Every structure is written in C-alpha cells, then in structure tokens.
Amino acid sequence: MKRKTIDFISLGCSKNLVDSEVLMGLFEANGYDVTHDSDNPQSDVVVVNTCGFIADAKEESVNTILELVKAKEEGRIKKIFVMGCLSERYLADLESEIPEVDGWYGKFNYRQLLTDLNGSKYCTGERKLTTPRHYAYIKISEGCDRHCAYCAIPLITGHHKSRPIEEILDEVRTLVKGGTTEFQVIAQELTYYGVDIYGEQRIAQLIEQMADIEGVRWIRLHYAYPTHFPWELLKVMNEKPNVCRYLDIALQHISDHMLSRMRRNTTKAETIELIKRLRKEVPGIHIRTTLMVGFPGETDEDFKELVDFVKWARFERMGAFAYSEEDGTYSAEHYEDDVPEEVKQQRLDKLMRIQQNISAEIESSKVSTTMPVVIDRTEGDYYIGRTEYCSPEVDPEVLISNTYDLKIGEMYNVHITDADEFDLYGEIVE
C-alpha cells in the first residue's frame, strides 16, 4: 500500500520550526512519508507554518500560500493546510480571501490536523529534526508577558507559558540518545522562564540541570530581556563549561526617550550597567543583540545616541531593522509613524556599516588562536563549522579546506588563519 506523503514548509523563527518538527514526527509515526521545505512540493498534502510578526514575514507567508494554491490548481499537490502565527492572528480574513486552502490552524491547535486527516486519534511520535542531527532548538516557553509598544507577539501567542523543567529535560535526554549534542535554548523571553508556574525565575536552574545531562556538549541562550535579568544565570555560564559564553539579548535602543516610548521598562543607564556586568562576570562573552531605527518620534539626537552606544558596546553580533507599524500594537494605536522611510533606511544602513567594521575587527582578533569547532556541513571546497560563539544560521562560520577527512557533527581543534567581516578560516590542529 502506497504511503501518503506530506511536505512541511516552515517560515519565520526557530520557535516555528520546533512546532513543525513536532507535527512532522507525529505524521511520520502515523504512516506518512514526511519531507521539509521541498523546492518543488508534489505531495498529497502540504502544510505551511506561517509567520505573522512583521510586514515582510506576513507577505512571504501569503505569497507562499498563493504559490501552493497555484500548484494545487495545476494538480501537483492535492491539499493545502496552513498553521502558525499568521492564521492565528488573521484567521477570518484568510479564510474568506483564500478559500482554496483546505484547512486553517492557529499557533496552538495544529496537532488537530493529524486527527482531522486520519479521522481518528493519533499515536505519539518523536520530534523529527530538520536541522543536522548534532544540534536542535529547545523551546522552553511560549508567549510573552512583556508589552513592548511595537510588538505583536503577545497579540498572537498570548501570555507567557513555561514548560515544566522535567518535561524539557526529558526532551533533551531523548535527543541526546538520538545523537544530538548541541542545544539552542529558545523562547520569546527566556529570562522570564518559570515565573508563571514556579513563582520565580528558574532559567538558571533549568540550564544548570540541562548542562549536567551526559552527552550535552554545548548550550546556547537566545532571546533574553534586559529588565530584571537573572544574574545567577551568569554563575552557571561560568561554572558549566558546556554552557556557551554567548547571550542573545534584544536591546532595541539606548536613548531614554526611545526606551520610554517603546515601553521597554529600562533606561540607558541600566542598559549600560547591564553590558558592563555581563562582560565583567563572563569574560569573553559574545553578546548578540537586535536594534531598531525609525521608531515613531526618533530624533536625530536619539539616533546619534544609538550610534555612539554601538561604537561603545562593540557587540560581537548585532542585527538591526527599521520600524514597521503592526496592527493592534500600542505604537500603531497611539503614535504616528512619522519617520520617513528614506530616513529609516539611511539610519539602518549607517548603523550596519558601523557594525560591519566592528565585526571585522573582532573576528580579526581571533586570527592565530586555536578554537574548538563543530562541523555542520560541506559547501564547495570547504567544511563549514562553528565555535561556541556562533549560533547556527545567524552568526559567523569557520571555513576549513575539504582536503581534510572530517565528520559532520564532530568537534575539532582549529587554528584560525584568516578572517573577514563575518567568517573565519582555519586549519585542523593534528
């Protein structure tokens, strides 16, 4: 009997990817042949996991759905189902505007899709990784209780909901048994972890226990929030060698004027003190941050403060984006989007040029050092790897000649021989 086929297309963030992997595992356990992000889907069923965060992401999601509608009309696929943030937020509009879709699911009821297709209750299945086997994303919570003026995430995902510690640890143990050694810990706001179910921040305890699991080689932390930072987490980072000296913490801006209008519940002085303390208590830490330009009311002086801050902080990893108004957010309802688009772009370009130079200097400082590197893949004439300071897909990589005989997922000592703005080059230390 021919097995049914189903292809998943996962858009947006790594938190979405985890949801897709969970559902893929369920479908595979129930007799489906499952593929992910095929270039040319030709399946019985295609499921699109959408993003609804910002305008560009929403546009990409809608365009992907429309392309699949065309494929369905041409007979290349049979059914289309949509899940995720976009359909969670705009379900009624989407149902009326794209009736060719066979079913719509939101951010939280997507497991129902398997029951609806099979006509019976589903059996459980292990999460099916779409990443290389040696690393995985671990989602420790959903939702967010912060209410930043520009952000639609709380409107989509609701209040912060932590997963119990033991449930997360069990997932890590299962993945380790399957060969996973590196874990990117993700949440919309991981520093708030545990407050809703334990009455206090428990992120340090969670990471400490995760680090003690045999076989866990690296743990990397994503999406912290600067207010009420749990300082005990830095103690764990120092004491546990498999907790990477890496922190992803979105700061958004530095001027008190902007931080107040953004409803960030912090100040310039507190942010500067945070950066100083992170660097003092975890020597060598690599900080990844995200900044925003063009928020309503941003003046030339506000932007100058931001530029000066970036030059002072010298972030090892930094991304930036221009403000775009999102329906239903505080800023959309209370502020005029008054910074011209060309000014936003000019500010964004200037900020990223400064960061490019900083990044080049930081990466160049690693030349002539030797660092542990995990190998992710091969590409052209190179093996592509990462150090503890590099998260998959978003950070600089290490390129090593493919004249060596290296294994994907294994770690090697690499002598760094050269660098550019975003990548390192190295040789294996025999």
Coordinates of C-alpha atoms in Angstrom, one line a residue:
M1 CA 0.0 0.0 0.0
K2 CA 1.4 3.4 -1.0
R3 CA 2.2 5.6 1.9
K4 CA 0.7 9.1 2.0
T5 CA 3.2 12.0 1.5
I6 CA 3.2 15.3 3.3
D7 CA 5.6 18.2 2.9
F8 CA 6.1 20.9 5.5
I9 CA 7.2 24.4 4.7
S10 CA 8.3 26.3 7.8
L11 CA 8.5 30.1 7.7
G12 CA 9.7 32.6 10.3
C13 CA 11.6 31.9 13.5
S14 CA 13.2 28.8 15.1
K15 CA 10.2 28.6 17.5
N16 CA 8.0 27.9 14.5
L17 CA 10.5 25.4 13.3
V18 CA 10.1 23.4 16.5
D19 CA 6.3 23.3 16.1
S20 CA 6.8 22.0 12.6
E21 CA 9.2 19.3 13.8
V22 CA 6.8 18.1 16.5
L23 CA 4.0 17.8 13.9
M24 CA 6.3 16.1 11.4
G25 CA 7.2 13.5 14.0
L26 CA 3.5 12.8 14.6
F27 CA 2.7 12.4 11.0
E28 CA 5.7 10.1 10.4
A29 CA 4.7 7.9 13.4
N30 CA 1.2 7.7 11.7
G31 CA 2.4 6.2 8.5
Y32 CA 3.2 9.3 6.3
D33 CA 6.3 10.0 4.3
V34 CA 7.4 13.4 5.5
T35 CA 9.6 16.0 3.8
H36 CA 10.6 19.5 4.8
D37 CA 11.0 22.6 2.6
S38 CA 11.0 20.9 -0.7
D39 CA 12.0 23.1 -3.6
N40 CA 9.1 21.8 -5.7
P41 CA 6.4 20.3 -3.4
Q42 CA 4.5 17.4 -5.1
S43 CA 2.7 15.8 -2.2
D44 CA -0.7 14.5 -1.1
V45 CA -0.6 17.3 1.5
V46 CA 1.4 20.4 2.0
V47 CA 1.4 22.2 5.4
V48 CA 2.7 25.8 5.7
N49 CA 3.7 27.0 9.1
T50 CA 3.4 30.8 8.8
C51 CA 4.9 33.8 10.4
G52 CA 2.8 36.9 11.3
F53 CA 5.4 39.0 13.1
I54 CA 6.2 41.9 10.7
A55 CA 5.1 43.1 7.3
D56 CA 7.8 41.3 5.3
A57 CA 7.2 38.0 7.1
K58 CA 3.4 38.2 6.6
E59 CA 3.9 39.0 2.9
E60 CA 6.3 36.0 2.5
S61 CA 3.7 33.7 4.2
V62 CA 0.8 34.9 2.0
N63 CA 2.9 34.6 -1.2
T64 CA 3.9 31.1 -0.3
I65 CA 0.3 30.1 0.3
L66 CA -0.7 31.6 -3.1
E67 CA 2.1 29.7 -4.9
L68 CA 0.8 26.5 -3.4
V69 CA -2.8 27.3 -4.4
K70 CA -1.5 27.6 -8.0
A71 CA 0.3 24.2 -7.6
K72 CA -2.9 22.7 -6.4
E73 CA -4.8 24.1 -9.4
E74 CA -2.2 22.5 -11.6
G75 CA -2.6 19.2 -9.9
R76 CA 0.9 19.0 -8.4
I77 CA -0.4 18.8 -4.9
K78 CA -3.8 17.6 -3.5
K79 CA -4.4 19.6 -0.3
I80 CA -3.1 22.7 1.4
F81 CA -3.2 23.3 5.2
V82 CA -2.0 26.4 6.9
M83 CA -0.9 26.8 10.5
G84 CA 1.1 29.2 12.7
C85 CA 1.1 32.8 13.7
L86 CA -0.4 34.3 10.5
S87 CA -3.5 32.2 10.7
E88 CA -3.7 32.6 14.5
R89 CA -4.0 36.3 14.1
Y90 CA -5.9 36.8 10.8
L91 CA -8.0 33.6 10.5
A92 CA -11.3 35.1 9.4
D93 CA -9.7 37.3 6.8
L94 CA -7.6 34.5 5.4
E95 CA -10.5 32.0 5.2
S96 CA -12.6 34.5 3.1
E97 CA -9.7 35.7 0.9
I98 CA -8.1 32.3 0.1
P99 CA -10.9 29.7 0.1
E100 CA -8.7 27.3 -1.9
V101 CA -6.9 26.3 1.4
D102 CA -8.3 23.1 2.7
G103 CA -7.9 23.9 6.4
W104 CA -6.6 26.6 8.7
Y105 CA -5.0 26.0 12.1
G106 CA -3.5 28.5 14.5
K107 CA -0.5 28.6 16.8
F108 CA -1.8 26.1 19.4
N109 CA -4.3 23.7 17.8
Y110 CA -2.1 22.4 15.0
R111 CA -1.9 18.9 16.3
Q112 CA -5.6 18.6 15.5
L113 CA -4.6 18.5 11.8
L114 CA -3.4 14.9 12.1
T115 CA -6.7 13.8 13.8
D116 CA -8.7 15.6 11.1
L117 CA -6.8 14.0 8.3
N118 CA -6.8 10.5 9.8
G119 CA -10.3 10.6 11.2
S120 CA -9.0 9.0 14.4
K121 CA -6.8 9.8 17.4
Y122 CA -3.2 9.9 16.6
C123 CA -0.4 8.0 18.3
T124 CA 2.6 9.8 19.7
G125 CA 5.8 10.2 17.8
E126 CA 9.3 11.6 18.4
R127 CA 10.0 15.1 17.1
K128 CA 11.6 14.9 13.6
L129 CA 14.6 17.2 13.4
T130 CA 15.0 19.3 10.3
T131 CA 18.4 20.5 11.5
P132 CA 21.6 18.4 11.2
R133 CA 21.3 15.7 13.8
H134 CA 24.0 17.1 16.1
Y135 CA 22.1 20.3 17.0
A136 CA 18.5 21.2 17.9
Y137 CA 16.4 24.0 19.1
I138 CA 14.7 23.6 22.5
K139 CA 11.6 25.8 23.1
I140 CA 11.2 26.3 26.8
S141 CA 8.1 28.6 26.8
E142 CA 5.5 30.2 24.6
G143 CA 4.1 33.6 24.6
C144 CA 5.2 36.8 26.3
D145 CA 4.1 39.0 29.3
R146 CA 6.2 42.0 28.1
H147 CA 4.2 44.6 26.2
C148 CA 6.6 46.5 24.1
A149 CA 4.9 49.2 22.1
Y150 CA 5.9 47.8 18.7
C151 CA 5.5 44.1 19.2
A152 CA 2.6 41.9 18.0
I153 CA 3.9 38.7 19.6
P154 CA 1.7 38.9 22.8
L155 CA -1.3 39.5 20.5
I156 CA -0.6 36.3 18.6
T157 CA 0.8 34.0 21.3
G158 CA -0.8 35.3 24.5
H159 CA 0.6 35.2 28.0
H160 CA 4.0 33.6 28.8
K161 CA 3.6 29.8 29.4
S162 CA 6.6 27.9 30.6
R163 CA 7.1 24.2 30.1
P164 CA 7.9 22.2 33.3
I165 CA 11.6 21.7 33.9
E166 CA 11.4 17.9 33.8
E167 CA 9.5 17.9 30.5
I168 CA 12.2 19.9 28.9
L169 CA 15.0 17.8 30.4
D170 CA 13.3 14.6 29.2
E171 CA 13.2 16.1 25.7
V172 CA 16.9 16.9 25.9
R173 CA 17.7 13.3 27.1
T174 CA 15.7 11.8 24.2
L175 CA 17.5 14.0 21.7
V176 CA 20.9 13.1 23.2
K177 CA 20.1 9.4 22.7
G178 CA 19.5 10.2 19.1
G179 CA 22.9 11.8 18.6
T180 CA 22.1 15.5 19.4
T181 CA 24.9 17.2 21.4
E182 CA 24.2 20.9 20.9
F183 CA 21.1 22.8 22.1
Q184 CA 19.9 26.3 21.2
V185 CA 17.6 27.2 24.1
I186 CA 14.9 29.5 22.7
A187 CA 11.8 31.4 23.9
Q188 CA 10.2 34.7 23.2
E189 CA 11.7 35.8 26.6
L190 CA 13.7 33.2 28.3
T191 CA 14.7 35.2 31.3
Y192 CA 11.1 35.1 32.5
Y193 CA 11.1 31.3 32.4
G194 CA 9.4 29.7 35.4
V195 CA 7.6 32.7 36.8
D196 CA 4.2 31.6 35.8
I197 CA 4.5 28.0 37.1
Y198 CA 7.1 28.3 39.9
G199 CA 6.5 31.8 41.1
E200 CA 10.1 32.8 40.3
Q201 CA 12.7 32.9 37.5
R202 CA 14.1 29.4 37.1
I203 CA 16.2 29.8 33.9
A204 CA 19.4 29.4 35.8
Q205 CA 18.2 26.2 37.5
L206 CA 17.0 24.8 34.1
I207 CA 20.2 25.5 32.3
E208 CA 22.3 24.1 35.2
Q209 CA 20.3 20.8 35.1
M210 CA 20.4 20.6 31.3
A211 CA 24.2 21.1 31.4
D212 CA 24.5 18.1 33.8
I213 CA 22.9 15.7 31.3
E214 CA 25.6 13.4 29.9
G215 CA 26.2 14.0 26.2
V216 CA 25.3 17.7 26.2
R217 CA 28.2 19.4 24.6
W218 CA 27.0 22.9 24.1
I219 CA 24.1 25.0 25.3
R220 CA 23.4 28.4 23.8
L221 CA 20.9 31.0 25.1
H222 CA 18.5 33.0 22.8
Y223 CA 16.2 35.9 23.4
A224 CA 16.8 37.3 26.9
Y225 CA 15.2 40.5 28.1
P226 CA 17.3 43.2 29.9
T227 CA 14.9 44.1 32.7
H228 CA 15.2 42.0 35.9
F229 CA 18.0 40.0 34.4
P230 CA 18.6 36.8 36.4
W231 CA 22.2 37.3 37.4
E232 CA 22.5 33.7 38.8
L233 CA 22.5 32.6 35.1
L234 CA 26.0 34.1 34.7
K235 CA 27.3 31.9 37.5
V236 CA 26.0 28.8 35.7
M237 CA 27.6 30.1 32.5
N238 CA 31.0 30.4 34.3
E239 CA 30.8 27.1 36.2
K240 CA 29.5 24.8 33.4
P241 CA 32.0 24.5 30.5
N242 CA 29.2 23.3 28.2
V243 CA 27.1 26.4 28.6
C244 CA 28.5 28.7 25.9
R245 CA 29.7 32.2 26.7
Y246 CA 27.0 33.6 24.4
L247 CA 23.9 35.6 25.1
D248 CA 21.2 36.8 22.7
I249 CA 19.6 39.8 24.3
A250 CA 17.5 42.2 22.3
L251 CA 18.1 45.8 23.5
Q252 CA 16.2 47.7 20.6
H253 CA 17.5 51.2 21.6
I254 CA 19.5 53.2 24.1
S255 CA 18.1 56.7 24.4
D256 CA 15.8 57.1 27.3
H257 CA 13.3 58.9 25.1
M258 CA 13.0 55.9 22.8
L259 CA 13.1 53.3 25.5
S260 CA 10.2 55.0 27.3
R261 CA 8.1 55.3 24.1
M262 CA 8.9 51.7 23.3
R263 CA 7.7 50.7 26.7
R264 CA 10.8 48.7 27.4
N265 CA 10.8 49.3 31.2
T266 CA 14.5 50.1 31.3
T267 CA 16.8 53.1 31.0
K268 CA 20.0 54.0 29.2
A269 CA 22.0 53.9 32.5
E270 CA 20.6 50.4 33.4
T271 CA 21.4 49.1 29.9
I272 CA 25.0 50.3 30.0
E273 CA 25.4 48.8 33.5
L274 CA 23.9 45.5 32.2
I275 CA 26.5 45.3 29.4
K276 CA 29.4 46.2 31.8
R277 CA 28.3 43.5 34.2
L278 CA 27.8 40.8 31.5
R279 CA 31.4 41.4 30.3
K280 CA 32.9 41.6 33.8
E281 CA 31.2 38.4 35.1
V282 CA 31.6 36.3 32.0
P283 CA 35.0 37.2 30.4
G284 CA 35.0 36.6 26.7
I285 CA 31.2 36.5 26.4
H286 CA 29.8 37.2 22.9
I287 CA 26.6 39.3 23.0
R288 CA 24.1 39.2 20.2
T289 CA 21.6 42.0 20.1
T290 CA 18.9 43.5 17.9
L291 CA 18.3 47.2 17.5
M292 CA 15.5 49.2 15.9
V293 CA 15.7 52.5 14.0
G294 CA 12.9 54.8 12.9
F295 CA 10.5 54.2 15.8
P296 CA 7.9 56.9 15.9
G297 CA 9.4 60.1 17.4
E298 CA 13.0 59.0 16.9
T299 CA 15.0 62.2 16.5
D300 CA 18.5 62.8 15.1
E301 CA 19.8 63.1 18.6
D302 CA 18.1 59.7 19.6
F303 CA 19.8 58.1 16.6
K304 CA 23.2 59.7 17.5
E305 CA 22.9 58.2 20.9
L306 CA 22.3 54.8 19.4
V307 CA 25.3 55.2 17.1
D308 CA 27.5 56.2 20.0
F309 CA 26.2 53.2 22.0
V310 CA 27.0 50.7 19.3
K311 CA 30.6 52.1 19.0
W312 CA 31.0 51.8 22.8
A313 CA 29.4 48.4 23.3
R314 CA 31.2 46.7 20.4
F315 CA 28.7 43.9 20.1
E316 CA 30.2 40.7 18.7
R317 CA 26.9 40.0 16.9
M318 CA 24.3 42.7 16.0
G319 CA 21.3 42.9 13.8
A320 CA 19.1 45.9 13.1
F321 CA 15.8 46.6 11.4
A322 CA 13.6 49.6 10.6
Y323 CA 10.4 50.0 12.4
S324 CA 7.2 48.9 10.6
E325 CA 3.8 49.6 12.1
E326 CA 1.9 46.4 13.2
D327 CA -1.9 46.3 13.6
G328 CA -3.2 46.3 17.1
T329 CA 0.1 47.2 18.8
Y330 CA 0.4 50.1 21.2
S331 CA 2.5 52.2 18.9
A332 CA 0.1 51.7 16.0
E333 CA -2.8 52.9 18.1
H334 CA -1.0 55.7 19.9
Y335 CA 1.8 57.1 17.7
E336 CA 2.1 58.5 14.3
D337 CA 4.6 56.6 12.1
D338 CA 6.4 59.9 11.5
V339 CA 10.0 59.0 10.5
P340 CA 10.2 59.0 6.7
E341 CA 11.1 55.6 5.1
E342 CA 14.2 57.1 3.4
V343 CA 15.4 58.3 6.8
K344 CA 14.8 54.9 8.3
Q345 CA 16.8 53.3 5.6
Q346 CA 19.6 55.8 5.9
R347 CA 19.9 55.2 9.6
L348 CA 19.7 51.5 9.2
D349 CA 22.5 51.5 6.6
K350 CA 24.7 53.7 8.7
L351 CA 24.3 51.5 11.8
M352 CA 25.1 48.3 9.9
R353 CA 28.2 49.9 8.3
I354 CA 29.5 50.7 11.7
Q355 CA 28.7 47.2 13.0
Q356 CA 30.4 45.6 9.9
N357 CA 33.7 47.4 10.8
I358 CA 33.3 46.3 14.5
S359 CA 32.6 42.7 13.5
A360 CA 35.6 42.7 11.1
E361 CA 37.9 43.9 13.9
I362 CA 36.5 41.4 16.4
E363 CA 36.8 38.4 14.1
S364 CA 40.3 39.5 13.0
S365 CA 41.4 39.4 16.7
K366 CA 40.8 35.6 16.6
V367 CA 43.5 35.0 13.9
S368 CA 46.4 32.9 15.3
T369 CA 44.2 31.5 18.1
T370 CA 43.1 27.8 18.3
M371 CA 39.4 27.1 19.0
P372 CA 37.1 24.1 19.2
V373 CA 34.9 24.0 16.1
V374 CA 31.9 21.7 15.4
I375 CA 31.4 20.8 11.7
D376 CA 27.9 21.5 10.3
R377 CA 28.2 20.7 6.6
T378 CA 30.3 20.8 3.5
E379 CA 29.9 23.6 0.9
G380 CA 32.1 23.9 -2.2
D381 CA 35.7 23.5 -1.3
Y382 CA 35.1 23.9 2.5
Y383 CA 33.8 22.2 5.6
I384 CA 31.6 24.7 7.4
G385 CA 31.8 24.8 11.2
R386 CA 31.1 27.0 14.2
T387 CA 32.7 27.9 17.5
E388 CA 30.9 28.2 20.8
Y389 CA 30.3 31.9 19.9
C390 CA 28.3 31.1 16.8
S391 CA 24.7 30.1 16.6
P392 CA 23.5 28.2 13.5
E393 CA 22.3 30.2 10.5
V394 CA 22.7 33.7 12.1
D395 CA 26.4 34.0 13.1
P396 CA 29.8 33.9 11.5
E397 CA 31.1 30.5 10.5
V398 CA 34.5 28.8 10.2
L399 CA 35.7 27.6 6.8
I400 CA 38.1 24.7 6.7
S401 CA 39.6 23.2 3.5
N402 CA 37.9 20.0 2.5
T403 CA 41.3 18.4 1.9
Y404 CA 40.9 17.1 5.5
D405 CA 38.7 14.0 6.3
L406 CA 36.3 15.4 8.8
K407 CA 32.9 14.1 10.1
I408 CA 29.7 16.2 10.3
G409 CA 28.8 16.8 13.9
E410 CA 32.2 16.1 15.3
M411 CA 34.4 18.7 17.1
Y412 CA 37.9 19.6 16.1
N413 CA 40.6 22.0 17.3
V414 CA 41.1 24.6 14.6
H415 CA 43.9 27.1 14.2
I416 CA 42.4 30.3 12.8
T417 CA 44.5 31.6 9.9
D418 CA 42.4 34.4 8.4
A419 CA 39.2 36.4 8.9
D420 CA 36.8 38.7 7.1
E421 CA 33.8 40.7 8.4
F422 CA 31.7 37.6 9.0
D423 CA 33.7 34.4 8.7
L424 CA 36.9 32.8 9.9
Y425 CA 39.2 30.5 8.1
G426 CA 41.2 27.8 9.7
E427 CA 43.3 24.6 9.7
I428 CA 42.9 21.5 11.7
V429 CA 45.4 21.1 14.5
E430 CA 46.6 17.5 14.2

